[in-house]
Coordinates of C-alpha atoms in Angstrom, one line a residue:
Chain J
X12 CA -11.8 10.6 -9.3
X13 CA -12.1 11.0 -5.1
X14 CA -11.7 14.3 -4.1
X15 CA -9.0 13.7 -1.2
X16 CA -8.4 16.0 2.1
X17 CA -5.0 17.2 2.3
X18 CA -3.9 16.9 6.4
X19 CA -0.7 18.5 5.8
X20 CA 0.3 22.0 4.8
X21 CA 2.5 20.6 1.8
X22 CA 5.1 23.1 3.0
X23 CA 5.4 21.4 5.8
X24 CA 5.4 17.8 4.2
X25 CA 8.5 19.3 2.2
X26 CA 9.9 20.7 5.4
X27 CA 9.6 17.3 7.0
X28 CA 10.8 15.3 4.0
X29 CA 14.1 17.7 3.3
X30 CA 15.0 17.0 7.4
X31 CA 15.2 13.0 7.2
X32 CA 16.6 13.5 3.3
X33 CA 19.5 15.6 5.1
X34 CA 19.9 13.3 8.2
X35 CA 19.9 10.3 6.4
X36 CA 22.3 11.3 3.5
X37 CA 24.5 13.1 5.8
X38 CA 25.1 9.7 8.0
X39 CA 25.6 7.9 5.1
X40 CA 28.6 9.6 3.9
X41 CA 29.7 10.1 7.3
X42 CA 29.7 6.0 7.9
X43 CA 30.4 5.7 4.5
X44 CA 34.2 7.0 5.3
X45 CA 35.2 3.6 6.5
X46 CA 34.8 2.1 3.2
X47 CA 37.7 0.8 1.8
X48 CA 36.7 -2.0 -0.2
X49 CA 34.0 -4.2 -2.0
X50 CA 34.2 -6.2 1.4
X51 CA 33.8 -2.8 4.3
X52 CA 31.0 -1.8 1.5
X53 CA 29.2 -4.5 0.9
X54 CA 29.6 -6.2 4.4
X55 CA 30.5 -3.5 6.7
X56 CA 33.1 -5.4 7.0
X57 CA 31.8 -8.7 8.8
X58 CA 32.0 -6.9 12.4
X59 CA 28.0 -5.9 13.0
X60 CA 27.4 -6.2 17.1
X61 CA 23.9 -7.4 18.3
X62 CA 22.1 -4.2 19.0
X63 CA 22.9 -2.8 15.1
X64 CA 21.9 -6.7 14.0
X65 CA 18.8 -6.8 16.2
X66 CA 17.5 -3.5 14.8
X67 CA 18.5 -4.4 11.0
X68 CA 16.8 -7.3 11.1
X69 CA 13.7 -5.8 12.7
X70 CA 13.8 -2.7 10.6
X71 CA 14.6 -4.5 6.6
X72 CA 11.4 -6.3 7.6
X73 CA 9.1 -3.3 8.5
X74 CA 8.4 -2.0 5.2
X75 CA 5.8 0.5 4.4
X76 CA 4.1 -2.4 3.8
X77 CA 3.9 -3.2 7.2
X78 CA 3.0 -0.5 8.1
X79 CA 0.6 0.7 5.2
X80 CA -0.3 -3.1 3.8
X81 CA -1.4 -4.5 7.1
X82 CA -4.0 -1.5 7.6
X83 CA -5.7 -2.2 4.4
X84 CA -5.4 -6.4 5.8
X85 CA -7.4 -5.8 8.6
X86 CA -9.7 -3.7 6.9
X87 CA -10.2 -6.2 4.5
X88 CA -9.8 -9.4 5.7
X89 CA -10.4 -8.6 9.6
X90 CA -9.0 -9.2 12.6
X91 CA -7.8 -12.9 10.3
X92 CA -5.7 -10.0 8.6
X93 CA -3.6 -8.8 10.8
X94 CA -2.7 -12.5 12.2
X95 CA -2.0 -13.6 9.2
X96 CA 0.7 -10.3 8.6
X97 CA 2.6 -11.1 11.6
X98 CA 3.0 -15.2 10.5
X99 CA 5.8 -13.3 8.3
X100 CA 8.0 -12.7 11.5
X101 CA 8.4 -16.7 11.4
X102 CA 10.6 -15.8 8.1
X103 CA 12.9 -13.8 10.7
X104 CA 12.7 -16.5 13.5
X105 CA 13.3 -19.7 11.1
X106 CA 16.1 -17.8 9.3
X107 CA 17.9 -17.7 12.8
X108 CA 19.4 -20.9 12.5
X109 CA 19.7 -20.7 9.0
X110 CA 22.0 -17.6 9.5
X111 CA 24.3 -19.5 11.8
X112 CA 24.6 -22.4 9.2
X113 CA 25.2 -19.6 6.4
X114 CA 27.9 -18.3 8.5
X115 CA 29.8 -21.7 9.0
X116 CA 29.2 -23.1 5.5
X117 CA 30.5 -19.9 3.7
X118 CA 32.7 -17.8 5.9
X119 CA 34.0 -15.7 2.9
X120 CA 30.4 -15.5 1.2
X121 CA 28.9 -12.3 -0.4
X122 CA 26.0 -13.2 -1.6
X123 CA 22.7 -16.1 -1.9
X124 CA 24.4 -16.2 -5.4
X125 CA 27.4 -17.6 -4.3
X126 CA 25.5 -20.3 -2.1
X127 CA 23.3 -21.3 -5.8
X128 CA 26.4 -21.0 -7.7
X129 CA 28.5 -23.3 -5.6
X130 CA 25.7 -25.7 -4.2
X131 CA 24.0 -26.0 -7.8
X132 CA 25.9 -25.0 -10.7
X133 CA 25.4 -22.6 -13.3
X134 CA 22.1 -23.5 -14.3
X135 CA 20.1 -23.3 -10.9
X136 CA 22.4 -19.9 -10.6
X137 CA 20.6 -18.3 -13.5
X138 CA 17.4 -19.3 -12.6
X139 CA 17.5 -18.0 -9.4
X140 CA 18.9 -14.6 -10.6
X141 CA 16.1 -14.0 -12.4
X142 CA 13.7 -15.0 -9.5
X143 CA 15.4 -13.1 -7.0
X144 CA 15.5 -10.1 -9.1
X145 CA 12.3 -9.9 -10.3
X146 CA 11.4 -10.1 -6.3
X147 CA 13.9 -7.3 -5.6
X148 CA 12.6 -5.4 -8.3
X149 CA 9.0 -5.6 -7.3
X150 CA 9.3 -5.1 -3.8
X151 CA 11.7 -1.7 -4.2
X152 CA 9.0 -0.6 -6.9
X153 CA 5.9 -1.3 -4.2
X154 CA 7.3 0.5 -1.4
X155 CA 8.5 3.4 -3.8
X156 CA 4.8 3.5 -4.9
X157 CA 4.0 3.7 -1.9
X158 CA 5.8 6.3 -0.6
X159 CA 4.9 8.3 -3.5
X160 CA 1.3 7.6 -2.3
X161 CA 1.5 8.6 1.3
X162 CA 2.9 11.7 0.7
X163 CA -0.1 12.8 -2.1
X164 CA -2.4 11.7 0.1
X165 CA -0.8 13.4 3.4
X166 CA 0.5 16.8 2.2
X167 CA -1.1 16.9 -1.6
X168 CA 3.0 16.4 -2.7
X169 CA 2.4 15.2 -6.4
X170 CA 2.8 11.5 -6.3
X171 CA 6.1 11.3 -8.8
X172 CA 7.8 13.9 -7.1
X173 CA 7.8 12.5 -3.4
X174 CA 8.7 8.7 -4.6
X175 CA 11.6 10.5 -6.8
X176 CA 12.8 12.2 -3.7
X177 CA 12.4 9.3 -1.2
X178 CA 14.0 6.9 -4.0
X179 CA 16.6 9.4 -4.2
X180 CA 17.8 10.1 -1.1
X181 CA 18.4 6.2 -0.1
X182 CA 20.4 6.2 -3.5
X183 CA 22.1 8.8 -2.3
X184 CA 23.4 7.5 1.5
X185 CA 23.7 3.8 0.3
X186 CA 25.8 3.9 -2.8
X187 CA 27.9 6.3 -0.8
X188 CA 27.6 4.5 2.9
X189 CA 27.4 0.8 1.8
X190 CA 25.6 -1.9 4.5
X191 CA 27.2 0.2 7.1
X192 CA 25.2 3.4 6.7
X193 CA 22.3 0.9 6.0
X194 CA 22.4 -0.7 9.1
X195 CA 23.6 2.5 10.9
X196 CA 20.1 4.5 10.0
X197 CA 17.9 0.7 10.6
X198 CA 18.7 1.3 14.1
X199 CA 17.5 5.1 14.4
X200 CA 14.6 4.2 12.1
X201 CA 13.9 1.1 14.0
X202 CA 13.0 3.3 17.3
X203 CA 11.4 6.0 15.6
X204 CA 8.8 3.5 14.1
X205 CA 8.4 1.8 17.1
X206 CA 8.0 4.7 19.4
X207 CA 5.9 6.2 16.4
X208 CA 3.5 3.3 16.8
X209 CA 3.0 3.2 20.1
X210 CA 2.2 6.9 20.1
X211 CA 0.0 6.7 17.6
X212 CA -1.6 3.6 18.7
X213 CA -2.4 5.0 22.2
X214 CA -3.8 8.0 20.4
X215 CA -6.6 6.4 18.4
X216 CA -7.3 4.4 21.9
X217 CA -7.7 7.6 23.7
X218 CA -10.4 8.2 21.0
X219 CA -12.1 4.8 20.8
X220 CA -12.2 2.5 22.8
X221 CA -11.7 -1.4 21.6
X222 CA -15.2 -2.4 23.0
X223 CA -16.3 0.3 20.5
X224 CA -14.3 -0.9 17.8
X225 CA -15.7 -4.4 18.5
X226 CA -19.3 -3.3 18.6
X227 CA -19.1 -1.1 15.3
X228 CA -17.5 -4.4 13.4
X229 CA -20.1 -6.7 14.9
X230 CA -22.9 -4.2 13.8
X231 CA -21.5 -3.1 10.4
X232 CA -18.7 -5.5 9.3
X233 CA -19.2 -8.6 10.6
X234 CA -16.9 -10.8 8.3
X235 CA -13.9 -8.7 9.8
X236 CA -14.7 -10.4 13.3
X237 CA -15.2 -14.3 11.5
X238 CA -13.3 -16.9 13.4
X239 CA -14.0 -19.3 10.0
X240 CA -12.9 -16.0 6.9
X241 CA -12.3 -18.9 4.6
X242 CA -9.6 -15.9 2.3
X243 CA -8.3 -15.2 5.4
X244 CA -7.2 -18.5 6.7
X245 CA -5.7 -18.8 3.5
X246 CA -4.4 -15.7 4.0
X247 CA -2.2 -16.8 6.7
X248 CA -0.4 -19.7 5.0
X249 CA -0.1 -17.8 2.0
X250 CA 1.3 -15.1 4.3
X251 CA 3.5 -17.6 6.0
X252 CA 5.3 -18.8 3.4
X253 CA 5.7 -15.8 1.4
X254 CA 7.9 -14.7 4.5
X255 CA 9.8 -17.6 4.5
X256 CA 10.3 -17.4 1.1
X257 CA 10.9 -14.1 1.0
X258 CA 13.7 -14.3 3.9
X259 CA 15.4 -17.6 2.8
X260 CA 16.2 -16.5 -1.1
X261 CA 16.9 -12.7 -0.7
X262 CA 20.4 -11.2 -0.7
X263 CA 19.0 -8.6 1.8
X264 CA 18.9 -11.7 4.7
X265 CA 22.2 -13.5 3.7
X266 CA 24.7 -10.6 3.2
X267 CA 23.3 -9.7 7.1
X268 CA 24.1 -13.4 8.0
X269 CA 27.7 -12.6 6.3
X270 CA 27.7 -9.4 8.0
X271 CA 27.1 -10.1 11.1
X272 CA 30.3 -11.0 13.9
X273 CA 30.6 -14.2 14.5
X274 CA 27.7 -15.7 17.1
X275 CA 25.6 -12.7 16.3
X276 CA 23.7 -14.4 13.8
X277 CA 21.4 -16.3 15.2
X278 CA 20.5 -14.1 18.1
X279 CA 20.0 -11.2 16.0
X280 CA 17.5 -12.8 13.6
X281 CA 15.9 -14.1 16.9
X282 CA 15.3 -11.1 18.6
X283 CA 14.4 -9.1 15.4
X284 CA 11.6 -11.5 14.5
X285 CA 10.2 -10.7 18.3
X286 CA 10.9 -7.1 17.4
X287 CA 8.9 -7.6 14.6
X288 CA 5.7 -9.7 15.2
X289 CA 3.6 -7.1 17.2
X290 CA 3.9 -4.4 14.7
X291 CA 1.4 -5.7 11.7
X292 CA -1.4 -5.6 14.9
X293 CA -0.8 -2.8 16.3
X294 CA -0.7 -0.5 13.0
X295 CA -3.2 -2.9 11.6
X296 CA -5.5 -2.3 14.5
X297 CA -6.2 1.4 13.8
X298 CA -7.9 0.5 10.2
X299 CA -10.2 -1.4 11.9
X300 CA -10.9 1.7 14.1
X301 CA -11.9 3.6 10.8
X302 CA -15.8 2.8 11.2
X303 CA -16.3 3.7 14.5
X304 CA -14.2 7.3 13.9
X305 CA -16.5 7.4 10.9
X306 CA -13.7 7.6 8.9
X307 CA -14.7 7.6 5.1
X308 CA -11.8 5.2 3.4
X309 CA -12.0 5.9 -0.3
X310 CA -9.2 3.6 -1.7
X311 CA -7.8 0.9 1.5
X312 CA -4.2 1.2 0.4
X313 CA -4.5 4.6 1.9
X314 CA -6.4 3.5 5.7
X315 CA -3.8 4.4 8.0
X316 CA -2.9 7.6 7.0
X317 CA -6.5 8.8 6.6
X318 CA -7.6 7.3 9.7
X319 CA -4.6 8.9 12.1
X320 CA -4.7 12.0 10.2
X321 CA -8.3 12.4 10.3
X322 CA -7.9 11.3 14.2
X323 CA -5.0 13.4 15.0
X324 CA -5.2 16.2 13.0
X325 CA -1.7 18.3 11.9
X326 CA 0.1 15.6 15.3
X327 CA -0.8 12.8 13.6
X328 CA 0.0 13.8 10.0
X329 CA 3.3 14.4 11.0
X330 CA 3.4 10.8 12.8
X331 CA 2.3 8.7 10.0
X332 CA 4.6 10.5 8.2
X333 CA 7.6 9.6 9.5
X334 CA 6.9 6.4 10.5
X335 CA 6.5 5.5 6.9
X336 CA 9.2 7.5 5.6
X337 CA 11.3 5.5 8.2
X338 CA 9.9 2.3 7.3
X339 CA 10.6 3.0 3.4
X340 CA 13.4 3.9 3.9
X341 CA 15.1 1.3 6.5
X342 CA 13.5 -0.9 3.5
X343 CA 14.4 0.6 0.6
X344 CA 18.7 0.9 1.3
X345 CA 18.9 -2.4 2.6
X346 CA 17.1 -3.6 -0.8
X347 CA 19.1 -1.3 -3.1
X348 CA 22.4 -2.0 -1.2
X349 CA 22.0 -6.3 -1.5
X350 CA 20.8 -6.4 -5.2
X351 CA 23.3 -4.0 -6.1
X352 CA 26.0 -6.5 -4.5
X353 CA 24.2 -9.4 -6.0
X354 CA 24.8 -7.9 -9.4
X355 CA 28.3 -6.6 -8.4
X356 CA 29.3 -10.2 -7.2
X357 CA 27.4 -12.2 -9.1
X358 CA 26.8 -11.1 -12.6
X359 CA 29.9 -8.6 -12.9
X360 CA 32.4 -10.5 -10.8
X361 CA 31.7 -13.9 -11.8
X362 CA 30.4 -13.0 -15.1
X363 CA 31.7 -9.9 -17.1
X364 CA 35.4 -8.7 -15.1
X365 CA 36.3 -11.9 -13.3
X366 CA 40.0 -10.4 -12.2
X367 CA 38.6 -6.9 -10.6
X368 CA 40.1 -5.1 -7.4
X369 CA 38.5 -4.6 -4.5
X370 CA 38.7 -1.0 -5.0
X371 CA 37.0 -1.2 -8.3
X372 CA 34.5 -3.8 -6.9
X373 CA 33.7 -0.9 -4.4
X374 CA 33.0 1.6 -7.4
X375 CA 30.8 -1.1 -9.1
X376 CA 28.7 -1.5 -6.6
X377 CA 27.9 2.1 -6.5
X378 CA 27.2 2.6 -9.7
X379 CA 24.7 -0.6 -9.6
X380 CA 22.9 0.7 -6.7
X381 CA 22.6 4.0 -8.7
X382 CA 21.2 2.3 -11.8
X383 CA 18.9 0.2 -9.7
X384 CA 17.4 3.2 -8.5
X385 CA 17.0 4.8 -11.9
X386 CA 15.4 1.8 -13.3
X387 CA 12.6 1.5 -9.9
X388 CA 11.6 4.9 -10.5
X389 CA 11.0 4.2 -14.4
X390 CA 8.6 1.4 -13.1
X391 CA 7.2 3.5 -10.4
X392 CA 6.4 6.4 -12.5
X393 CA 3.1 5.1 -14.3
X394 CA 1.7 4.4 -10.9
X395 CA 0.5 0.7 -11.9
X396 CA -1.3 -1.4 -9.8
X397 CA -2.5 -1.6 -6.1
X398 CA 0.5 -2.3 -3.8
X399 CA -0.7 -5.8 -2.6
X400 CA -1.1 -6.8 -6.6
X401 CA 2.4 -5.7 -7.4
X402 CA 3.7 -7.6 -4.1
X403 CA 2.3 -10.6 -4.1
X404 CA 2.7 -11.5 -7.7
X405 CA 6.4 -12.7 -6.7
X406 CA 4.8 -15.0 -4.4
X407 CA 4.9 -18.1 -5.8
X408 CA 8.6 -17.3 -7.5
X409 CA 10.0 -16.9 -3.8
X410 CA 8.0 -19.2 -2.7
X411 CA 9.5 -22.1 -4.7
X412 CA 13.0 -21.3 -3.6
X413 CA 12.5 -22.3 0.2
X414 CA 13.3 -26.2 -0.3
X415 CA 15.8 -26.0 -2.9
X416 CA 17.9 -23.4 0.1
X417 CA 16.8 -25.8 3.4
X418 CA 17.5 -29.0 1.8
X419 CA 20.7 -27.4 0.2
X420 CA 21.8 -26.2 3.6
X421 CA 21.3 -29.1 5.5
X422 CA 21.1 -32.1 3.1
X423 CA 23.8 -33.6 1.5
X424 CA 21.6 -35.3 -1.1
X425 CA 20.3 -32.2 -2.4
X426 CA 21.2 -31.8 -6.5
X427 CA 20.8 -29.2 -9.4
X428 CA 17.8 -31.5 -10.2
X429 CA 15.6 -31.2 -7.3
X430 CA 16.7 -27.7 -7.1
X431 CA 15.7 -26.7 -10.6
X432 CA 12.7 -28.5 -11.1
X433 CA 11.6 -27.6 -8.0
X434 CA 11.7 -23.8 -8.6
X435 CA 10.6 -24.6 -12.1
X436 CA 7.7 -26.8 -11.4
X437 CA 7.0 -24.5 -8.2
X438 CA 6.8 -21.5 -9.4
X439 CA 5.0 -22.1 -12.5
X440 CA 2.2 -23.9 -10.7
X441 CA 2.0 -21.0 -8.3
X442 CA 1.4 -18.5 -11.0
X443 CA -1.0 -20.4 -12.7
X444 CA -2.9 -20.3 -9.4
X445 CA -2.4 -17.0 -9.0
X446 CA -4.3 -16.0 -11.9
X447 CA -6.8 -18.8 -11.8
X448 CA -7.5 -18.6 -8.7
X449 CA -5.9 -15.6 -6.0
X450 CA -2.6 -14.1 -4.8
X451 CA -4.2 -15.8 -1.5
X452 CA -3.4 -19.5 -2.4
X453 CA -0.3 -18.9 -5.1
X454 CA 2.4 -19.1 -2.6
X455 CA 1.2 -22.1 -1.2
X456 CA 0.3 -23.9 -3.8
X457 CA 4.1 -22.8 -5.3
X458 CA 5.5 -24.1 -2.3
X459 CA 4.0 -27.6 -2.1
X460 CA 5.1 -28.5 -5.2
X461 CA 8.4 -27.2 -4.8
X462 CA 8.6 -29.2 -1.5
X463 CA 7.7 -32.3 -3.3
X464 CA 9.6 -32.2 -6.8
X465 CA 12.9 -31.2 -4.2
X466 CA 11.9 -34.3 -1.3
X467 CA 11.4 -36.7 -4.2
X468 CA 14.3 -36.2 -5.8
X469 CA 16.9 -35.8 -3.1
X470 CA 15.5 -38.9 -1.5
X471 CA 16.3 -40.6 -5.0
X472 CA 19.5 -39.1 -5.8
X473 CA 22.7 -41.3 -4.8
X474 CA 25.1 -37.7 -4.9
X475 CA 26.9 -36.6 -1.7
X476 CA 27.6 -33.0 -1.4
X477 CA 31.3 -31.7 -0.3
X478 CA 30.1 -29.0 1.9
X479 CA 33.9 -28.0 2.0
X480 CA 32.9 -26.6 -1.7
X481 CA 30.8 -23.7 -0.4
X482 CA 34.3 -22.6 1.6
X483 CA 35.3 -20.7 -1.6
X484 CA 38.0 -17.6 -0.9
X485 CA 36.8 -14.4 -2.1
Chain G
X27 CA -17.9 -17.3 15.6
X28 CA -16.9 -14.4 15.9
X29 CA -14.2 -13.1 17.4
X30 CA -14.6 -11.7 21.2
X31 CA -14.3 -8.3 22.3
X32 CA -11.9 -9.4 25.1
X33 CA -9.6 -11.0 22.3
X34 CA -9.3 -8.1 20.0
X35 CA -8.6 -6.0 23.3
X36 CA -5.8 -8.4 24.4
X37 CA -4.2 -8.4 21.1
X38 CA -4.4 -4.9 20.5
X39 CA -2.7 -3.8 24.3
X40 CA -0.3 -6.6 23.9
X41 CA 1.1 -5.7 20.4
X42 CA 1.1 -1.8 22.1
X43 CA 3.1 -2.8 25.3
X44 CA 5.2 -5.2 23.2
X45 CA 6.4 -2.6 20.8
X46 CA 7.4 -0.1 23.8
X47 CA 9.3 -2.5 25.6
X48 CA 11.1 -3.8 22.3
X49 CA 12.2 0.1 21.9
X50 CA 13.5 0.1 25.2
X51 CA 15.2 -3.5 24.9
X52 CA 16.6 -1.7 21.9
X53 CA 18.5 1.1 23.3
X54 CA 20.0 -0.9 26.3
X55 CA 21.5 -3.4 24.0
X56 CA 22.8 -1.1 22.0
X57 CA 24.0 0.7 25.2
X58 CA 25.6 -2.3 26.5
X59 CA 27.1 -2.6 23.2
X60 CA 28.7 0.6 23.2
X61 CA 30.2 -0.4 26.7
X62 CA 32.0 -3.4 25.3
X63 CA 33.1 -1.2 22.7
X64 CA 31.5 -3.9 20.3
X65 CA 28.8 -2.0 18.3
X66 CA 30.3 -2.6 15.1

C-alpha cells in the first residue's frame, strides 16, 4: 500500500468538519419549522424564487464528482476530459423546457413516479423504480465514498468515520428541513464552491503558468493534449447523454420543476446549467498542472486534493476541503431528500397506505430519508470500487429512460410499449457494452437503442394520449 | 494535433472569470429577490 502525506493536522480536519456539521444541521431545523406537511416538506411548498432555483439547480449538479471526478478526467483523458465533463451541463440546459412542460402537465405532481405511473401504467412504473433507484443508490454511495476519501487523504481521518459523519449530518438537516433546508444550504454551498474554485484556481496559476502546463504535457503526456483521443471523443457523448439521462429520470430534477413558483422553471434550470458548465474546467485544469508542480499522484481519484494541498500547503488543505464537503453535501440532501419522497409517494402512498394524512406523509418521509442513509453507508463501508466504476455503471439504465420521458412529454403517441421495451432493450444492450466493451460507449450505445425501439413504436402506435390524465389531485 | 497552448489558456481563464462572475450574478439575484420579498 502508498504511504500517503497527511496535509492536515487531523484536529483541524475534525475542527473544520464539526463547523459546517453545526451550520448545516442547525439551518435545517431552523427552515425545517415551516414544515407542515408532506407538500411544505417535500416541495417547500411550490413557492422557490429564482435566485434559491438558480443555485439549486447549479449546486444538485456539482457533486464531489465534479469536483473530484473531473480532476482525475483530465488527468486521464486530457484536456478531451474536461470538455467532455462539462457536455453534462446540457442535462441542466435541455431540462429547461422540460421543467416548464412538467409544471403545466402536472401541476399537483410529486414525483417522476407519478409522471411513469400516469403516462405508462403500472408496468413501466415498476421498471422505472428500480432504474431510478438503483441510480439514486449509486450515486449517494459514490459521493459518500468519496467524501470518506478526501478526508483520509486530507487530514489522515479514517475513511469510515468521515463518510459516517458527512452521511450523517445531511440525514440529519434533511429529514428534519425537507427540500427547503436543501435548497436553503444549495445557495450558501453554491458560492462557497464557486468562490472556493476561483481561489484556488488562481492559486495554482500564481504557481504555474499555463504555457508551463502546456509544455510539461507536450513533453511528458502527450495523449492528454490529442485533438483525435479516440476514448475521449467517446468520452464526450457518453458524457453527454449520461447527463441527460441522468437529469430527465431523477426525482432530484422533477420535484425542483414541481418546486419551483410558477415561471421559475425554466429560467432557473437555464441559468444553473451556465452556472454549471465552467466548473468541470476549471477544477479539472489543476490535475493537469500535477506534472509540472511535480506532483506524485499515487491513485487519480485523489488529484485535486494532492495537487492543491501539495501546492498550497495548510491554505489549500483547508480549500479543497470545503469545497468538497460543500459539493457533497449540496449533492447528497437533495439526493436523500427526492428518493426518500419517491418512496414516500410512490411505493408507500400509492402502494402500501393509500388513505394517509399529510401529517403522517410528512413523518414517512423522514423516516425514509433516515433509512436511506443507513442503507448508503452499509454500501459505503467496504470501500468497493473506484468512484468512476461505481458511477458509471448506471449509465446505460439512465440512459435508456431519456426517450421514453421526451416522447412521453411531448408526444401523444407515446405507449407503455415503446416505453418499456425501450428501457428494456436499452438498458440491457448498454450493459452488455459496458462490460464488453467500456463505461465509455455503454450510455450511448443504451441510448440508441432506446431511441429507436421508442421512435419505432410510437410512430406505429394508433393510441392518443389524454394529457388531462397527468392533471391528477394530490 | 495537438491541442494549442493559447487554447488551453483560453479555456482555463474563461472557466476562472466565468465562475467569479456567476458568484456575483448569484448574490444580486438573490438580493433582488429579497427586495421583491419573493425568495421563497
Amino acid at each position: 500500500m502508498t504511504e500517503r502525506t497527511i496535509f492536515l493536522d487531523p484536529t483541524l480536519g475534525w475542527i473544520l468538519l464539526a463547523a459546517f456539521s453545526v451550520l448545516w444541521v442547525g439551518l435545517g431545523f431552523y427552515w425545517g419549522r415551516r414544515n407542515k406537511s408532506f407538500e411544505d416538506h417535500a416541495l417547500a411548498g411550490r413557492n422557490i424564487g429564482l435566485a434559491l432555483g438558480s443555485a439549486t439547480a447549479a449546486a444538485t449538479w456539482i457533486t464531489s464528482n465534479t469536483t473530484m471526478l473531473a480532476p482525475q478526467f483530465a488527468l486521464e483523458l486530457g484536456v478531451w476530459g474536461m470538455l467532455a465533463y462539462s457536455t453534462a451541463s446540457l442535462g441542466l440546459f435541455l431540462f429547461a423546457p422540460l421543467a416548464v412542460r412538467i409544471r403545466k402537465l402536472m401541476p399537483h405532481g410529486y414525483t417522476s413516479g407519478d409522471f411513469f405511473r400516469l403516462r405508462y401504467g403500472r408496468v413501466a412504473w415498476a421498471i422505472f423504480l428500480v432504474f431510478t433507484l438503483f441510480y439514486s443508490l449509486t450515486w449517494l454511495v459514490s459521493m459518500a465514498m468519496a467524501g470518506g476519501i478526501l478526508l483520509e487523504a486530507l487530514a489522515g481521518i479514517d475513511y469510515v468515520w468521515g463518510m459516517s459523519v458527512i452521511l450523517g449530518v445531511c440525514v440529519l438537516y434533511t429529514m428534519r428541513g425537507g427540500l427547503g433546508a436543501v435548497i436553503g444550504t444549495d445557495f450558501i454551498q453554491t458560492l462557497i464552491i464557486l468562490i472556493g474554485i476561483v481561489i484556488v484556481g488562481f492559486a495554482v496559476l500564481s504557481q504555474v503558468s499555463v504555457g508551463e502546463i502546456h509544455a510539461e504535457l507536450t513533453a511528458h503526456k502527450p495523449a492528454l493534449l490529442d485533438v483525435l483521443f479516440p476514448a475521449a471523443i467517446m468520452a464526450i457523448f457518453n458524457n453527454l447523454l449520461f447527463g441527460l439521462g441522468e437529469v430527465f429520470h431523477n426525482n432530484v430534477w422533477w420535484s425542483r420543476a414541481f418546486a419551483f413558483r410558477d415561471g421559475v422553471g425554466g429560467k432557473a434550470f437555464l441559468i444553473g446549467g451556465f452556472i454549471w458548465l465552467p466548473i468541470p474546467v476549471a477544477a479539472g485544469f489543476i490535475a493537469l498542472a500535477s506534472g509540472a508542480l511535480g506532483v506524485a499522484i499515487p491513485s487519480s481519484d485523489m488529484v485535486a486534493p494532492l495537487v492543491i494541498a501539495q501546492v498550497l500547503g495548510t491554505a489549500g488543505a483547508v480549500g479543497i476541503f470545503i469545497i468538497v464537503f460543500c459539493s457533497l453535501a449540496s449533492s447528497i440532501d437533495s439526493l436523500l431528500a427526492a428518493t426518500a419522497d419517491l418512496v414516500t409517494e410512490d411505493i408507500w402512498r400509492r402502494l402500501i397506505r393509500p388513505g394517509s394524512s399529510a401529517e403522517h406523509l410528512k413523518g414517512a418521509a423522514q423516516w425514509v430519508t433516515l433509512g436511506l442513509g443507513l442503507l448508503t453507508w452499509a454500501l459505503c463501508a467496504p470501500r468497493i470500487g473506484t468512484l468512476a466504476t461505481v458511477l458509471f455503471f448506471a449509465g446505460p439504465l439512465v440512459g435508456a429512460m431519456i426517450f421514453p420521458i421526451i416522447t412521453g412529454l411531448y408526444w401523444r403517441r407515446a405507449n407503455t410499449i415503446a416505453a418499456v421495451g425501450g428501457m428494456v432493450l436499452g438498458a440491457g444492450a448498454g450493459l452488455v457494452t459496458y462490460f464488453t466493451i467500456g463505461w465509455f460507449v455503454a450510455t450511448t450505445v443504451a441510448t440508441a437503442v432506446s431511441c429507436a425501439w421508442v421512435l419505432g413504436a410510437c410512430a406505429m402506435s394508433k393510441s392518443r394520449f389524454e394529457w388531462i390524465r397527468l392533471k391528477e389531485d394530490a | 494535433m495537438s491541442f494549442s497552448a493559447g487554447f488551453l489558456e483560453a479555456i482555463v481563464w474563461a472557466s476562472l472569470v466565468w465562475c467569479a462572475v456567476s458568484a456575483t450574478g448569484l448574490g444580486v439575484m438573490l438580493v433582488r429577490d429579497a427586495k421583491k420579498g419573493s425568495i421563497w
